[in-house]
Amino acid sequence: MTRPILARIEPAAFRHNYLLARERAPGAKALAVVKANAYGHGLMRCAQAIRDVADGFALLEISEAMQLRDSGFTQPIVLLEGFFAEDDLLMASEHAIAAAVHSDEQLRMLELIDIDRPVDVLVKLNTGMQRLGFLPERLPQVLARLRATGKIGNIGVMTHFATADGPQGVTEQFERFHAAVAPTGLPYSVCNSPALFRFFPQVQGEWVRPGVVLYGGSHMPEQESAEQLGLRPVMTLTSRVIEVQEVKVGDRVGYGGTFVADRPMRVGTVACGYADGYPRHAGTGTPILVNGQRTRTLGRVSMDMLACDLTDLQAGIGSGVVLWGEGMPADDVAGAAGTISYELFCALAQRVPIVEG
Ligand SMILES: *Cc1c(COP(=O)(O)O)cnc(C)c1O
């Protein structure tokens, strides 16, 4: 028998979530954010699932964009960090791939390059995140320089919110953005998942850019669960109990002996560890589903295994385990591990076999 760990990825759930996200933005188009190999779910798998309905895609690498073009996707594709070198820009122009322009370096590249076809750009403004983009007051100058190159097709403007999922919201950043963009009359894009679900239509834009919700993660798990939002999990990471230990009071479990049994317990060993992408920071008490019953992990996560509490459960060797996904929200596991569902999805290791359906 092969090692029992497996990730099931459901393209139909991804499609469902994409359509649901787009419904939240009437009148806008939705770029499916599929960077990082579609948050660990497989770029082509996810793109195929929405081939006939997708308004467009957003990702980072020109090679990923080319994979989509080579597979016949004709929708707009946006490089969220723009081009890193001249070659990227040549490819983008040749294959009608739009690029964010966020730096003077990129402006200079555009001014110097020799391209036959105009390239579509999204000028990225830094409205408060201090990560990428021009300060809003530079927009007129940047637009003038872009237009002067004679190499630009459609122009849009974008920004990214730092606190769309927090109490500060997006008001301050959006006001700064809007003040700069409104006079230009250009189309724009501002909404990530939390901004889309919380602030549309106060902040709108021709394009929205949902990411995590497409994969069934809540944009604000402490406030609203993915299920409450109508989202479906796309990735379900499953494994099995491969050993059961009868443990006495005072026995310690796992590396460092950090968990001490306070009563006689049955401890299940699950074939899943941090080398599979399970967060090592998930301490005792992280929720886990065994044989359909919710229980908790015990002690430290090992490279290939973790321990869980089977004491009050109908379960034994061979019992099915859901680490996250259907029946065990990734948001709950992420919360217990001090991280976000995004990181769990992206961390799924190469060695975990994937099945679709
Ligand atoms: C990743 C990313 C998104 C999507 O963010 P989510 O929080 O996953 O919805 C949107 N816009 C930009 C620029 C991004 O980098």
PDB file of C-alpha atoms in Angstrom, residues 46-264:
ATOM      1  CA  CYS A  46      -8.151  25.872 -11.913  1.00  0.00           C
ATOM      2  CA  ALA A  47      -8.016  27.876 -15.127  1.00  0.00           C
ATOM      3  CA  GLN A  48      -9.647  25.016 -17.052  1.00  0.00           C
ATOM      4  CA  ALA A  49     -12.459  24.895 -14.511  1.00  0.00           C
ATOM      5  CA  ILE A  50     -13.510  28.436 -15.446  1.00  0.00           C
ATOM      6  CA  ARG A  51     -12.363  28.480 -19.067  1.00  0.00           C
ATOM      7  CA  ASP A  52     -15.773  29.389 -20.480  1.00  0.00           C
ATOM      8  CA  VAL A  53     -16.791  31.882 -17.790  1.00  0.00           C
ATOM      9  CA  ALA A  54     -13.590  33.611 -16.657  1.00  0.00           C
ATOM     10  CA  ASP A  55     -13.291  37.331 -17.378  1.00  0.00           C
ATOM     11  CA  GLY A  56      -9.533  37.175 -16.985  1.00  0.00           C
ATOM     12  CA  PHE A  57      -6.600  35.988 -14.901  1.00  0.00           C
ATOM     13  CA  ALA A  58      -3.967  37.610 -12.717  1.00  0.00           C
ATOM     14  CA  LEU A  59      -0.637  36.044 -11.814  1.00  0.00           C
ATOM     15  CA  LEU A  60       3.049  36.856 -11.491  1.00  0.00           C
ATOM     16  CA  GLU A  61       5.256  35.076 -13.988  1.00  0.00           C
ATOM     17  CA  ILE A  62       5.306  35.497 -17.735  1.00  0.00           C
ATOM     18  CA  SER A  63       5.885  31.727 -17.988  1.00  0.00           C
ATOM     19  CA  GLU A  64       2.591  31.085 -16.206  1.00  0.00           C
ATOM     20  CA  ALA A  65       0.834  33.579 -18.450  1.00  0.00           C
ATOM     21  CA  MET A  66       2.309  31.795 -21.476  1.00  0.00           C
ATOM     22  CA  GLN A  67       1.031  28.462 -20.206  1.00  0.00           C
ATOM     23  CA  LEU A  68      -2.472  29.927 -20.329  1.00  0.00           C
ATOM     24  CA  ARG A  69      -1.991  31.478 -23.768  1.00  0.00           C
ATOM     25  CA  ASP A  70      -0.484  28.247 -25.117  1.00  0.00           C
ATOM     26  CA  SER A  71      -3.534  26.374 -23.878  1.00  0.00           C
ATOM     27  CA  GLY A  72      -5.828  28.635 -25.805  1.00  0.00           C
ATOM     28  CA  PHE A  73      -6.986  31.051 -23.146  1.00  0.00           C
ATOM     29  CA  THR A  74      -7.870  34.287 -24.909  1.00  0.00           C
ATOM     30  CA  GLN A  75      -8.995  36.284 -21.872  1.00  0.00           C
ATOM     31  CA  PRO A  76      -7.030  39.210 -20.484  1.00  0.00           C
ATOM     32  CA  ILE A  77      -4.092  38.119 -18.338  1.00  0.00           C
ATOM     33  CA  VAL A  78      -2.401  40.548 -15.973  1.00  0.00           C
ATOM     34  CA  LEU A  79       1.110  40.265 -14.538  1.00  0.00           C
ATOM     35  CA  LEU A  80       0.616  41.661 -11.042  1.00  0.00           C
ATOM     36  CA  GLU A  81       4.269  42.577 -10.576  1.00  0.00           C
ATOM     37  CA  GLY A  82       4.733  43.560 -14.189  1.00  0.00           C
ATOM     38  CA  PHE A  83       7.824  42.599 -16.136  1.00  0.00           C
ATOM     39  CA  PHE A  84      11.163  41.870 -14.511  1.00  0.00           C
ATOM     40  CA  ALA A  85      13.293  42.058 -17.653  1.00  0.00           C
ATOM     41  CA  GLU A  86      13.120  43.028 -21.315  1.00  0.00           C
ATOM     42  CA  ASP A  87      12.364  39.464 -22.370  1.00  0.00           C
ATOM     43  CA  ASP A  88       9.219  39.447 -20.267  1.00  0.00           C
ATOM     44  CA  LEU A  89       8.111  42.647 -21.905  1.00  0.00           C
ATOM     45  CA  LEU A  90       8.695  41.306 -25.409  1.00  0.00           C
ATOM     46  CA  MET A  91       6.654  38.225 -24.597  1.00  0.00           C
ATOM     47  CA  ALA A  92       3.918  40.294 -23.001  1.00  0.00           C
ATOM     48  CA  SER A  93       3.624  42.475 -26.063  1.00  0.00           C
ATOM     49  CA  GLU A  94       3.690  39.538 -28.449  1.00  0.00           C
ATOM     50  CA  HIS A  95       1.036  37.552 -26.591  1.00  0.00           C
ATOM     51  CA  ALA A  96      -1.234  40.385 -25.460  1.00  0.00           C
ATOM     52  CA  ILE A  97      -0.462  39.988 -21.782  1.00  0.00           C
ATOM     53  CA  ALA A  98      -1.084  43.060 -19.663  1.00  0.00           C
ATOM     54  CA  ALA A  99       1.477  44.183 -17.125  1.00  0.00           C
ATOM     55  CA  ALA A 100       1.393  46.188 -13.962  1.00  0.00           C
ATOM     56  CA  VAL A 101       3.850  49.071 -14.098  1.00  0.00           C
ATOM     57  CA  HIS A 102       4.927  50.026 -10.608  1.00  0.00           C
ATOM     58  CA  SER A 103       8.474  51.367 -10.843  1.00  0.00           C
ATOM     59  CA  ASP A 104      10.673  53.851 -12.655  1.00  0.00           C
ATOM     60  CA  GLU A 105      12.798  50.905 -13.683  1.00  0.00           C
ATOM     61  CA  GLN A 106       9.860  49.467 -15.602  1.00  0.00           C
ATOM     62  CA  LEU A 107       9.021  52.853 -17.111  1.00  0.00           C
ATOM     63  CA  ARG A 108      12.564  53.108 -18.414  1.00  0.00           C
ATOM     64  CA  MET A 109      12.388  49.607 -19.848  1.00  0.00           C
ATOM     65  CA  LEU A 110       9.246  50.590 -21.721  1.00  0.00           C
ATOM     66  CA  GLU A 111      10.860  53.743 -23.044  1.00  0.00           C
ATOM     67  CA  LEU A 112      13.886  51.873 -24.339  1.00  0.00           C
ATOM     68  CA  ILE A 113      12.384  48.688 -25.718  1.00  0.00           C
ATOM     69  CA  ASP A 114      11.606  48.027 -29.333  1.00  0.00           C
ATOM     70  CA  ILE A 115       8.232  46.278 -29.620  1.00  0.00           C
ATOM     71  CA  ASP A 116       5.889  45.848 -32.562  1.00  0.00           C
ATOM     72  CA  ARG A 117       2.628  45.569 -30.674  1.00  0.00           C
ATOM     73  CA  PRO A 118       1.453  47.933 -27.968  1.00  0.00           C
ATOM     74  CA  VAL A 119       1.325  46.458 -24.498  1.00  0.00           C
ATOM     75  CA  ASP A 120      -1.595  46.966 -22.104  1.00  0.00           C
ATOM     76  CA  VAL A 121      -0.598  48.295 -18.710  1.00  0.00           C
ATOM     77  CA  LEU A 122      -2.032  48.829 -15.262  1.00  0.00           C
ATOM     78  CA  VAL A 123      -0.255  51.635 -13.478  1.00  0.00           C
ATOM     79  CA  LYS A 124       0.152  50.595  -9.885  1.00  0.00           C
ATOM     80  CA  LEU A 125      -0.163  53.255  -7.201  1.00  0.00           C
ATOM     81  CA  ASN A 126       1.188  52.965  -3.690  1.00  0.00           C
ATOM     82  CA  THR A 127      -1.669  54.365  -1.612  1.00  0.00           C
ATOM     83  CA  GLY A 128      -0.410  53.260   1.772  1.00  0.00           C
ATOM     84  CA  MET A 129       0.933  49.721   1.707  1.00  0.00           C
ATOM     85  CA  GLN A 130       4.502  50.820   0.901  1.00  0.00           C
ATOM     86  CA  ARG A 131       5.122  47.714  -1.157  1.00  0.00           C
ATOM     87  CA  LEU A 132       4.790  48.446  -4.866  1.00  0.00           C
ATOM     88  CA  GLY A 133       3.747  51.448  -6.875  1.00  0.00           C
ATOM     89  CA  PHE A 134       4.107  55.141  -7.624  1.00  0.00           C
ATOM     90  CA  LEU A 135       2.838  57.727  -5.199  1.00  0.00           C
ATOM     91  CA  PRO A 136      -0.592  58.901  -6.379  1.00  0.00           C
ATOM     92  CA  GLU A 137       0.568  62.447  -7.102  1.00  0.00           C
ATOM     93  CA  ARG A 138       2.930  61.064  -9.733  1.00  0.00           C
ATOM     94  CA  LEU A 139       0.116  59.562 -11.808  1.00  0.00           C
ATOM     95  CA  PRO A 140      -0.148  62.399 -14.389  1.00  0.00           C
ATOM     96  CA  GLN A 141       3.598  62.321 -14.989  1.00  0.00           C
ATOM     97  CA  VAL A 142       3.686  58.525 -15.287  1.00  0.00           C
ATOM     98  CA  LEU A 143       0.774  58.560 -17.724  1.00  0.00           C
ATOM     99  CA  ALA A 144       2.465  61.228 -19.807  1.00  0.00           C
ATOM    100  CA  ARG A 145       5.653  59.203 -20.004  1.00  0.00           C
ATOM    101  CA  LEU A 146       3.776  56.023 -20.875  1.00  0.00           C
ATOM    102  CA  ARG A 147       1.807  57.742 -23.624  1.00  0.00           C
ATOM    103  CA  ALA A 148       4.913  59.389 -24.995  1.00  0.00           C
ATOM    104  CA  THR A 149       6.459  55.963 -25.655  1.00  0.00           C
ATOM    105  CA  GLY A 150       3.820  55.204 -28.270  1.00  0.00           C
ATOM    106  CA  LYS A 151       4.060  51.567 -27.158  1.00  0.00           C
ATOM    107  CA  ILE A 152       1.095  51.409 -24.837  1.00  0.00           C
ATOM    108  CA  GLY A 153      -2.357  50.000 -25.614  1.00  0.00           C
ATOM    109  CA  ASN A 154      -5.035  50.135 -22.950  1.00  0.00           C
ATOM    110  CA  ILE A 155      -4.190  51.861 -19.697  1.00  0.00           C
ATOM    111  CA  GLY A 156      -5.749  51.149 -16.327  1.00  0.00           C
ATOM    112  CA  VAL A 157      -4.788  52.048 -12.775  1.00  0.00           C
ATOM    113  CA  MET A 158      -4.600  49.770  -9.745  1.00  0.00           C
ATOM    114  CA  THR A 159      -3.722  49.728  -6.083  1.00  0.00           C
ATOM    115  CA  HIS A 160      -3.636  47.137  -3.320  1.00  0.00           C
ATOM    116  CA  PHE A 161      -5.188  47.544   0.133  1.00  0.00           C
ATOM    117  CA  ALA A 162      -3.238  46.758   3.273  1.00  0.00           C
ATOM    118  CA  THR A 163      -6.144  46.538   5.706  1.00  0.00           C
ATOM    119  CA  ALA A 164      -9.198  45.462   3.724  1.00  0.00           C
ATOM    120  CA  ASP A 165      -9.663  42.617   6.230  1.00  0.00           C
ATOM    121  CA  GLY A 166      -9.141  44.764   9.318  1.00  0.00           C
ATOM    122  CA  PRO A 167     -11.008  47.377  11.340  1.00  0.00           C
ATOM    123  CA  GLN A 168      -9.306  50.220   9.454  1.00  0.00           C
ATOM    124  CA  GLY A 169     -10.923  49.104   6.213  1.00  0.00           C
ATOM    125  CA  VAL A 170      -9.985  50.763   2.939  1.00  0.00           C
ATOM    126  CA  THR A 171     -11.397  54.283   3.177  1.00  0.00           C
ATOM    127  CA  GLU A 172      -8.150  56.162   3.563  1.00  0.00           C
ATOM    128  CA  GLN A 173      -6.319  54.315   0.811  1.00  0.00           C
ATOM    129  CA  PHE A 174      -9.268  54.447  -1.534  1.00  0.00           C
ATOM    130  CA  GLU A 175      -9.744  58.179  -1.081  1.00  0.00           C
ATOM    131  CA  ARG A 176      -6.110  58.767  -1.930  1.00  0.00           C
ATOM    132  CA  PHE A 177      -6.439  56.509  -4.948  1.00  0.00           C
ATOM    133  CA  HIS A 178      -9.679  57.988  -6.155  1.00  0.00           C
ATOM    134  CA  ALA A 179      -8.452  61.572  -5.893  1.00  0.00           C
ATOM    135  CA  ALA A 180      -5.626  60.719  -8.269  1.00  0.00           C
ATOM    136  CA  VAL A 181      -7.539  58.500 -10.683  1.00  0.00           C
ATOM    137  CA  ALA A 182     -10.916  60.235 -11.040  1.00  0.00           C
ATOM    138  CA  PRO A 183      -9.542  63.205 -13.031  1.00  0.00           C
ATOM    139  CA  THR A 184      -7.985  60.801 -15.556  1.00  0.00           C
ATOM    140  CA  GLY A 185     -11.229  58.959 -16.224  1.00  0.00           C
ATOM    141  CA  LEU A 186      -9.221  55.737 -16.580  1.00  0.00           C
ATOM    142  CA  PRO A 187     -10.617  52.306 -15.660  1.00  0.00           C
ATOM    143  CA  TYR A 188      -9.247  50.897 -12.439  1.00  0.00           C
ATOM    144  CA  SER A 189      -8.930  47.870 -10.174  1.00  0.00           C
ATOM    145  CA  VAL A 190      -8.657  47.893  -6.397  1.00  0.00           C
ATOM    146  CA  CYS A 191     -10.508  44.965  -4.800  1.00  0.00           C
ATOM    147  CA  ASN A 192      -8.841  41.870  -3.395  1.00  0.00           C
ATOM    148  CA  SER A 193     -11.097  39.305  -1.687  1.00  0.00           C
ATOM    149  CA  PRO A 194     -11.809  41.219   1.529  1.00  0.00           C
ATOM    150  CA  ALA A 195     -12.357  44.528  -0.267  1.00  0.00           C
ATOM    151  CA  LEU A 196     -14.722  42.814  -2.706  1.00  0.00           C
ATOM    152  CA  PHE A 197     -16.756  41.076  -0.015  1.00  0.00           C
ATOM    153  CA  ARG A 198     -16.803  43.977   2.444  1.00  0.00           C
ATOM    154  CA  PHE A 199     -16.649  47.217   0.478  1.00  0.00           C
ATOM    155  CA  PHE A 200     -18.082  46.681  -2.976  1.00  0.00           C
ATOM    156  CA  PRO A 201     -19.810  48.817  -4.253  1.00  0.00           C
ATOM    157  CA  GLN A 202     -18.537  51.686  -2.089  1.00  0.00           C
ATOM    158  CA  VAL A 203     -15.246  50.961  -3.836  1.00  0.00           C
ATOM    159  CA  GLN A 204     -15.830  49.599  -7.279  1.00  0.00           C
ATOM    160  CA  GLY A 205     -13.621  49.464 -10.320  1.00  0.00           C
ATOM    161  CA  GLU A 206     -13.875  47.897 -13.758  1.00  0.00           C
ATOM    162  CA  TRP A 207     -11.942  44.878 -12.510  1.00  0.00           C
ATOM    163  CA  VAL A 208     -11.927  43.070  -9.167  1.00  0.00           C
ATOM    164  CA  ARG A 209      -9.143  40.657  -8.157  1.00  0.00           C
ATOM    165  CA  PRO A 210     -10.426  37.928  -5.844  1.00  0.00           C
ATOM    166  CA  GLY A 211      -7.866  35.361  -4.745  1.00  0.00           C
ATOM    167  CA  VAL A 212      -8.318  33.362  -1.571  1.00  0.00           C
ATOM    168  CA  VAL A 213     -12.107  33.142  -1.756  1.00  0.00           C
ATOM    169  CA  LEU A 214     -11.810  31.281  -5.062  1.00  0.00           C
ATOM    170  CA  TYR A 215     -10.065  28.526  -3.117  1.00  0.00           C
ATOM    171  CA  GLY A 216     -12.710  28.465  -0.411  1.00  0.00           C
ATOM    172  CA  GLY A 217     -10.891  30.470   2.241  1.00  0.00           C
ATOM    173  CA  SER A 218     -12.831  33.157   4.053  1.00  0.00           C
ATOM    174  CA  HIS A 219     -11.476  36.669   3.558  1.00  0.00           C
ATOM    175  CA  MET A 220     -12.108  37.347   7.250  1.00  0.00           C
ATOM    176  CA  PRO A 221     -12.363  34.028   9.080  1.00  0.00           C
ATOM    177  CA  GLU A 222     -12.878  35.487  12.574  1.00  0.00           C
ATOM    178  CA  GLN A 223     -15.967  37.343  11.345  1.00  0.00           C
ATOM    179  CA  GLU A 224     -17.541  35.080   8.758  1.00  0.00           C
ATOM    180  CA  SER A 225     -16.773  31.479   7.920  1.00  0.00           C
ATOM    181  CA  ALA A 226     -16.290  30.337   4.370  1.00  0.00           C
ATOM    182  CA  GLU A 227     -19.423  28.240   4.728  1.00  0.00           C
ATOM    183  CA  GLN A 228     -21.461  31.261   5.835  1.00  0.00           C
ATOM    184  CA  LEU A 229     -20.224  33.055   2.740  1.00  0.00           C
ATOM    185  CA  GLY A 230     -21.383  30.176   0.540  1.00  0.00           C
ATOM    186  CA  LEU A 231     -17.846  29.221  -0.445  1.00  0.00           C
ATOM    187  CA  ARG A 232     -16.845  25.610  -0.994  1.00  0.00           C
ATOM    188  CA  PRO A 233     -13.464  24.121  -0.059  1.00  0.00           C
ATOM    189  CA  VAL A 234     -11.459  23.299  -3.170  1.00  0.00           C
ATOM    190  CA  MET A 235      -8.570  21.376  -1.606  1.00  0.00           C
ATOM    191  CA  THR A 236      -9.176  18.563   0.880  1.00  0.00           C
ATOM    192  CA  LEU A 237      -6.036  17.122   2.408  1.00  0.00           C
ATOM    193  CA  THR A 238      -6.676  13.604   3.683  1.00  0.00           C
ATOM    194  CA  SER A 239      -4.671  10.818   5.236  1.00  0.00           C
ATOM    195  CA  ARG A 240      -5.140   7.906   7.622  1.00  0.00           C
ATOM    196  CA  VAL A 241      -4.334   6.797  11.132  1.00  0.00           C
ATOM    197  CA  ILE A 242      -1.382   4.418  10.751  1.00  0.00           C
ATOM    198  CA  GLU A 243      -0.820   3.548  14.423  1.00  0.00           C
ATOM    199  CA  VAL A 244      -2.605   3.805  17.755  1.00  0.00           C
ATOM    200  CA  GLN A 245      -0.810   4.079  21.111  1.00  0.00           C
ATOM    201  CA  GLU A 246      -2.473   3.424  24.463  1.00  0.00           C
ATOM    202  CA  VAL A 247      -0.958   6.099  26.654  1.00  0.00           C
ATOM    203  CA  LYS A 248      -0.822   6.272  30.480  1.00  0.00           C
ATOM    204  CA  VAL A 249      -1.179   9.321  32.701  1.00  0.00           C
ATOM    205  CA  GLY A 250       2.116  11.241  32.626  1.00  0.00           C
ATOM    206  CA  ASP A 251       3.286   9.830  29.281  1.00  0.00           C
ATOM    207  CA  ARG A 252       4.650  12.411  26.868  1.00  0.00           C
ATOM    208  CA  VAL A 253       3.757  12.596  23.184  1.00  0.00           C
ATOM    209  CA  GLY A 254       6.067  13.529  20.322  1.00  0.00           C
ATOM    210  CA  TYR A 255       9.305  15.525  19.970  1.00  0.00           C
ATOM    211  CA  GLY A 256      10.191  17.518  23.042  1.00  0.00           C
ATOM    212  CA  GLY A 257       7.513  15.720  25.009  1.00  0.00           C
ATOM    213  CA  THR A 258       5.476  18.906  24.978  1.00  0.00           C
ATOM    214  CA  PHE A 259       2.158  17.142  25.489  1.00  0.00           C
ATOM    215  CA  VAL A 260       1.680  15.216  28.730  1.00  0.00           C
ATOM    216  CA  ALA A 261      -1.278  12.866  29.089  1.00  0.00           C
ATOM    217  CA  ASP A 262      -3.472  13.822  32.038  1.00  0.00           C
ATOM    218  CA  ARG A 263      -5.560  10.679  31.747  1.00  0.00           C
ATOM    219  CA  PRO A 264      -5.271   7.324  29.991  1.00  0.00           C
TER     220      PRO A 264
END
